[in-house]
Amino acid sequence: MPKDRSELPPVEELLTAAVTGLGGVERPGQVKMAQAVGDAIESEEHLAVQAGTGTGKSLAYLVPAIRHAAESGDAVVVSTATIALQRQLVDRDLPRLADALESLLPHRPEFAILKGRRNYLCRHKMAAGMPEDEDDQLFDPREVSATGRMVQRIQDWANETETGDRDEIVPGVSDQAWRQFSVTARECLGAQRCPSGADCFAELARERAGEADVVVTNHALLAIDAMEDFAVLPEHDVVVVDEAHELVDRVTSVVTGELSESTVSLAVRRAGRLIEQGVADRLQEAGEDLRALLAVAPPGRVDTLPQSLGMTLALVRDAAFACITALGPRNKDKDDPENAGLRKAAFTALDEVHDTAQRMLDAFGPASGGDGAGDDEDMDSAGSPDSASSRDSASSGGANGGGTDVRSEEVHRAEVVWLEEGRGRIPPTLRVAPLSVGGMLRDKLFGDRTVVLTSATLALGGTFDSLSRQWGLRAGEWTGLDVGSPFDHPRRGILYVATHLPQPGRDGLPEAYVDEIAELIEAAGGRTLGLFSSMRAAKAATEALRERLDVPLLCQGDDSTSQLVKQFAGDPATCLFGTLSLWQGVDVPGPSLTLVIIDRIPFPRPDDPLASARQRHVAATGGNGFMAVAATHAALLLAQGAGRLLRSMDDRGVVAVLDPRLATARYSGFLLNSLPPFWRTTDPAKVRDALRRLTADA
């Protein structure tokens, strides 16, 4: 073991030791990536690496990350988008890697996982028995009873847990039950003021992370750490963003604000215990006005601010501010922890209502305008350039804008506001989000640290340009590297585009598509993952084909997704149909997955308010809105979906895209260049013959 940091072996030697210790085989792409990550860390230059499935990219970034931590004494943060990858890193990859490298480093590498504070049991909230935020009248007796049983399970578990981590509870508990025992970072009193601060699970997790060489977290917490005034993660100068293709969406979710009857009522319930009833009633009445207004408003993007909505938002804002003022100084009752906890919770809810209402008003500025054109069109007329309406939408008039030209306003407006319709007990909700998070990422994430971004899918259309723009990176500030894949895509897989089929329309799944799917599944003998652009299409295909096929056919929603994937992987004859989470979340190597069917190019929904606003904004600034937003979104999902096919060196099969536009539309080249280099054909007979041969060989 080296005595000091100057004796550390080079990255290449450490990687060889790691691969040998784990019983693997070094691959050229893995070596190339590890060298590039090490060089980027040393030169303090941002790096984007596309590493195909099977490359071994986790080791390729963990080895140079651990070496840097040993050399510098600073932690390296590894951020992922999914819990599955976090658990893989912490439970499997890092312990084995620490064993393999211990003799070559000054000390055994230490690692820790760190989640948002809401994921940890709050001892103070549990001990203080704080009143509940939820209105039990919203729930029927059966649901209240089920929640009560979960609450009892949490209380029993709380007496024995050493980490307070919600994920320890198996089976899991509902958000409704868990909220009774957790707080957000903004609701937390802080370790110094909280009577349970010395034993706080979240603080203990932070302490463990502060002593680690590698801290594993998620994109949301990474964004919070970068953008908030308070530090969440330990000191670090290097970040590795795995699953980087999801970074923009996850960060956008973190900075999206929402306002509804529920958020206002929560603030009223929390503040009403601490201030004069008349002041709280004023906020309650403003919330009721908001509820009545949103109940009759059409869902979708809000391009201009109606007078009634502007007045209601102002009422909500001012009433929330009156409650904040009535609460008095924020550090009042600092010597009364129980009352301080109630006040902090009230301030948090009121601040959210006040700031979100103000943010929505600010989004429209002194002059409002918008077009609304295309909002009611389907994917093909508003989401792709196949019609004149989408090409002209940036300057055409509409119901919301009175026919005014919105180009100048779209250049300056920084955020978009939209209304989501209610579902069940969830009321209609106003949301506000930035048109772009690139500026935030550039200033807050990339500004004073080295960032390595990696995924199996980063080079869209053959370049990194699309995603680098979304990240806010400029030319000369970063390097892009595609280390390829160990899979021989042209020999192991076929990309089939069904050019003989009609273009998909707005009236559900065409009968010709159902026939095509049936023929492909019969040739494959089951073994099919069906990826659909909507749950409606997935269910329609399932219902139609269960009557025609002799193979088991599962549909997302029949059971938990994890159970469905497990059942699908365990029986090669089984087929699984579903939508978005299956496009990126299925890893089934072996003969159970021979055929991936994609029903249509996954453009954003035309009524997706954020995507449509971003597309229009790009067009208003002189760019190609469709290519920058809709085509990039589709290319990313297509590449992720096609990537479900080859998961091991022995896998073979077919990716069948039923949408003929992938071969015929003028944007098809960009999409095709985003996909793995499979052998391509448009001949259905050749594909069915190939599937029959694969089935016979299985």
Short mmCIF file of C-alpha atoms in Angstrom, two decimals, residues 275-467:
data_model
loop_
_atom_site.label_atom_id
_atom_site.label_comp_id
_atom_site.label_asym_id
_atom_site.label_seq_id
_atom_site.Cartn_x
_atom_site.Cartn_y
_atom_site.Cartn_z
CA ILE A 275 -51.87 33.45 13.87
CA GLU A 276 -55.18 35.26 14.19
CA GLN A 277 -58.00 33.42 12.47
CA GLY A 278 -59.01 36.43 10.40
CA VAL A 279 -55.59 36.63 8.72
CA ALA A 280 -55.62 32.92 7.93
CA ASP A 281 -59.20 33.19 6.64
CA ARG A 282 -58.07 35.77 4.12
CA LEU A 283 -55.64 33.25 2.60
CA GLN A 284 -58.31 30.55 2.74
CA GLU A 285 -60.71 32.77 0.78
CA ALA A 286 -58.02 33.54 -1.82
CA GLY A 287 -57.43 29.80 -2.16
CA GLU A 288 -61.13 29.23 -2.72
CA ASP A 289 -61.13 31.90 -5.43
CA LEU A 290 -58.20 30.12 -7.06
CA ARG A 291 -60.00 26.78 -6.88
CA ALA A 292 -63.13 28.19 -8.51
CA LEU A 293 -61.12 29.85 -11.28
CA LEU A 294 -58.98 26.80 -12.09
CA ALA A 295 -62.00 24.48 -12.04
CA VAL A 296 -63.46 26.13 -15.16
CA ALA A 297 -60.22 27.10 -16.92
CA PRO A 298 -59.03 24.99 -19.88
CA PRO A 299 -55.85 23.00 -19.17
CA GLY A 300 -52.71 23.81 -21.12
CA ARG A 301 -50.15 26.53 -21.58
CA VAL A 302 -51.09 30.03 -20.41
CA ASP A 303 -49.67 32.38 -23.03
CA THR A 304 -51.32 35.57 -21.81
CA LEU A 305 -52.37 36.42 -18.28
CA PRO A 306 -56.15 36.81 -18.07
CA GLN A 307 -57.20 39.63 -15.80
CA SER A 308 -59.13 37.28 -13.53
CA LEU A 309 -56.12 35.00 -13.07
CA GLY A 310 -53.77 37.92 -12.49
CA MET A 311 -56.04 39.35 -9.81
CA THR A 312 -56.44 35.95 -8.12
CA LEU A 313 -52.70 35.29 -8.09
CA ALA A 314 -52.15 38.72 -6.58
CA LEU A 315 -54.77 38.00 -3.90
CA VAL A 316 -53.09 34.69 -3.03
CA ARG A 317 -49.66 36.33 -2.93
CA ASP A 318 -50.78 39.23 -0.73
CA ALA A 319 -52.76 37.00 1.64
CA ALA A 320 -49.76 34.69 2.05
CA PHE A 321 -47.55 37.70 2.78
CA ALA A 322 -50.03 38.89 5.41
CA CYS A 323 -49.78 35.49 7.11
CA ILE A 324 -45.97 35.60 6.95
CA THR A 325 -46.02 39.04 8.57
CA ALA A 326 -48.44 37.85 11.25
CA LEU A 327 -46.07 35.04 12.22
CA GLY A 328 -43.50 37.61 13.28
CA PRO A 329 -39.70 37.25 13.26
CA ARG A 330 -38.46 33.97 11.86
CA ASN A 331 -36.11 33.28 14.76
CA LYS A 332 -38.83 33.80 17.36
CA ASP A 333 -39.26 30.94 19.86
CA LYS A 334 -35.76 29.66 19.15
CA ASP A 335 -35.69 28.32 22.71
CA ASP A 336 -38.99 26.48 22.24
CA PRO A 337 -38.14 23.68 19.76
CA GLU A 338 -41.68 22.32 19.45
CA ASN A 339 -43.19 25.71 18.62
CA ALA A 340 -40.18 26.55 16.46
CA GLY A 341 -40.83 23.43 14.40
CA LEU A 342 -44.45 24.40 13.81
CA ARG A 343 -43.43 27.93 12.84
CA LYS A 344 -40.74 26.71 10.45
CA ALA A 345 -43.25 24.41 8.75
CA ALA A 346 -45.72 27.31 8.43
CA PHE A 347 -43.09 29.65 7.00
CA THR A 348 -42.06 27.01 4.47
CA ALA A 349 -45.60 26.47 3.17
CA LEU A 350 -46.40 30.19 3.10
CA ASP A 351 -43.13 31.06 1.36
CA GLU A 352 -43.87 28.48 -1.32
CA VAL A 353 -47.34 29.91 -1.96
CA HIS A 354 -46.17 33.53 -1.94
CA ASP A 355 -43.05 33.00 -4.06
CA THR A 356 -44.78 30.77 -6.61
CA ALA A 357 -47.64 33.24 -7.10
CA GLN A 358 -45.15 36.07 -7.54
CA ARG A 359 -43.08 33.96 -9.92
CA MET A 360 -46.13 33.28 -12.07
CA LEU A 361 -46.98 36.97 -12.23
CA ASP A 362 -43.37 37.81 -13.09
CA ALA A 363 -43.39 35.24 -15.91
CA PHE A 364 -45.64 37.50 -17.99
CA GLY A 365 -43.79 40.74 -17.42
CA PRO A 366 -45.25 44.15 -18.26
CA ALA A 367 -46.61 42.96 -21.62
CA SER A 368 -48.21 39.61 -22.24
CA GLY A 369 -48.83 37.86 -25.52
CA GLY A 370 -49.07 34.43 -27.03
CA ASP A 371 -50.54 32.53 -29.83
CA GLY A 372 -51.98 29.25 -28.65
CA ALA A 373 -51.70 27.95 -32.19
CA GLY A 374 -51.51 24.22 -32.45
CA ASP A 375 -52.41 23.56 -28.82
CA ASP A 376 -55.28 21.33 -29.81
CA GLU A 377 -53.51 19.57 -32.67
CA ASP A 378 -52.13 16.05 -32.50
CA MET A 379 -48.50 15.01 -32.42
CA ASP A 380 -48.02 15.04 -36.14
CA SER A 381 -49.49 18.44 -36.84
CA ALA A 382 -48.01 20.29 -33.88
CA GLY A 383 -45.15 18.11 -32.71
CA SER A 384 -43.35 17.52 -36.00
CA PRO A 385 -42.58 19.56 -39.12
CA ASP A 386 -44.85 17.44 -41.30
CA SER A 387 -47.37 20.25 -41.60
CA ALA A 388 -47.33 23.99 -42.13
CA SER A 389 -48.98 24.67 -38.79
CA SER A 390 -45.91 23.73 -36.76
CA ARG A 391 -43.55 25.68 -39.00
CA ASP A 392 -45.63 28.81 -38.65
CA SER A 393 -46.65 28.45 -35.00
CA ALA A 394 -44.06 30.86 -33.70
CA SER A 395 -45.72 33.84 -35.36
CA SER A 396 -49.35 32.90 -35.91
CA GLY A 397 -52.17 34.29 -33.81
CA GLY A 398 -54.58 32.32 -31.71
CA ALA A 399 -57.29 32.39 -29.12
CA ASN A 400 -54.98 33.32 -26.25
CA GLY A 401 -53.01 36.02 -27.99
CA GLY A 402 -55.54 37.76 -30.17
CA GLY A 403 -53.39 37.25 -33.25
CA THR A 404 -50.40 39.26 -32.01
CA ASP A 405 -46.85 38.44 -33.06
CA VAL A 406 -45.13 36.81 -30.09
CA ARG A 407 -41.58 36.65 -31.41
CA SER A 408 -40.23 39.60 -29.42
CA GLU A 409 -41.86 38.46 -26.20
CA GLU A 410 -40.75 34.85 -26.60
CA VAL A 411 -37.16 36.07 -26.81
CA HIS A 412 -37.42 37.71 -23.38
CA ARG A 413 -39.81 35.51 -21.43
CA ALA A 414 -37.80 33.23 -19.16
CA GLU A 415 -40.53 30.95 -17.83
CA VAL A 416 -43.71 29.24 -18.92
CA VAL A 417 -46.92 28.84 -16.95
CA TRP A 418 -49.48 26.10 -17.56
CA LEU A 419 -52.53 24.51 -16.00
CA GLU A 420 -52.76 20.77 -15.41
CA GLU A 421 -56.26 19.38 -15.10
CA GLY A 422 -57.25 17.62 -11.90
CA ARG A 423 -57.23 13.86 -11.52
CA GLY A 424 -59.20 12.16 -8.78
CA ARG A 425 -58.42 13.94 -5.53
CA ILE A 426 -55.63 15.95 -7.14
CA PRO A 427 -57.08 19.39 -7.94
CA PRO A 428 -56.26 21.46 -11.05
CA THR A 429 -52.74 22.79 -10.58
CA LEU A 430 -50.89 25.77 -12.01
CA ARG A 431 -47.20 25.13 -12.72
CA VAL A 432 -44.32 27.39 -13.67
CA ALA A 433 -40.94 26.28 -15.01
CA PRO A 434 -37.95 27.81 -16.80
CA LEU A 435 -37.82 27.66 -20.57
CA SER A 436 -34.22 26.56 -20.13
CA VAL A 437 -32.10 25.35 -17.23
CA GLY A 438 -28.86 25.67 -19.21
CA GLY A 439 -27.97 29.01 -17.63
CA MET A 440 -28.54 27.62 -14.13
CA LEU A 441 -26.41 24.56 -14.83
CA ARG A 442 -23.66 26.66 -16.38
CA ASP A 443 -23.46 29.04 -13.41
CA LYS A 444 -24.24 26.72 -10.52
CA LEU A 445 -23.05 23.25 -11.50
CA PHE A 446 -20.27 23.73 -14.04
CA GLY A 447 -18.95 27.00 -12.67
CA ASP A 448 -16.41 25.98 -10.02
CA ARG A 449 -15.98 22.23 -10.38
CA THR A 450 -15.01 19.64 -12.98
CA VAL A 451 -17.99 17.71 -14.33
CA VAL A 452 -17.92 14.40 -16.20
CA LEU A 453 -21.20 13.54 -17.92
CA THR A 454 -21.77 10.03 -19.20
CA SER A 455 -24.52 7.81 -20.57
CA ALA A 456 -25.10 5.22 -23.25
CA THR A 457 -27.05 7.92 -25.11
CA LEU A 458 -25.51 11.38 -25.49
CA ALA A 459 -24.53 11.78 -29.15
CA LEU A 460 -27.80 12.62 -30.87
CA GLY A 461 -27.67 12.86 -34.64
CA GLY A 462 -24.02 11.84 -34.35
CA THR A 463 -22.90 14.80 -32.19
CA PHE A 464 -23.08 16.00 -28.59
CA ASP A 465 -24.30 19.45 -29.64
CA SER A 466 -27.98 18.99 -28.78
CA LEU A 467 -27.41 18.01 -25.17
#
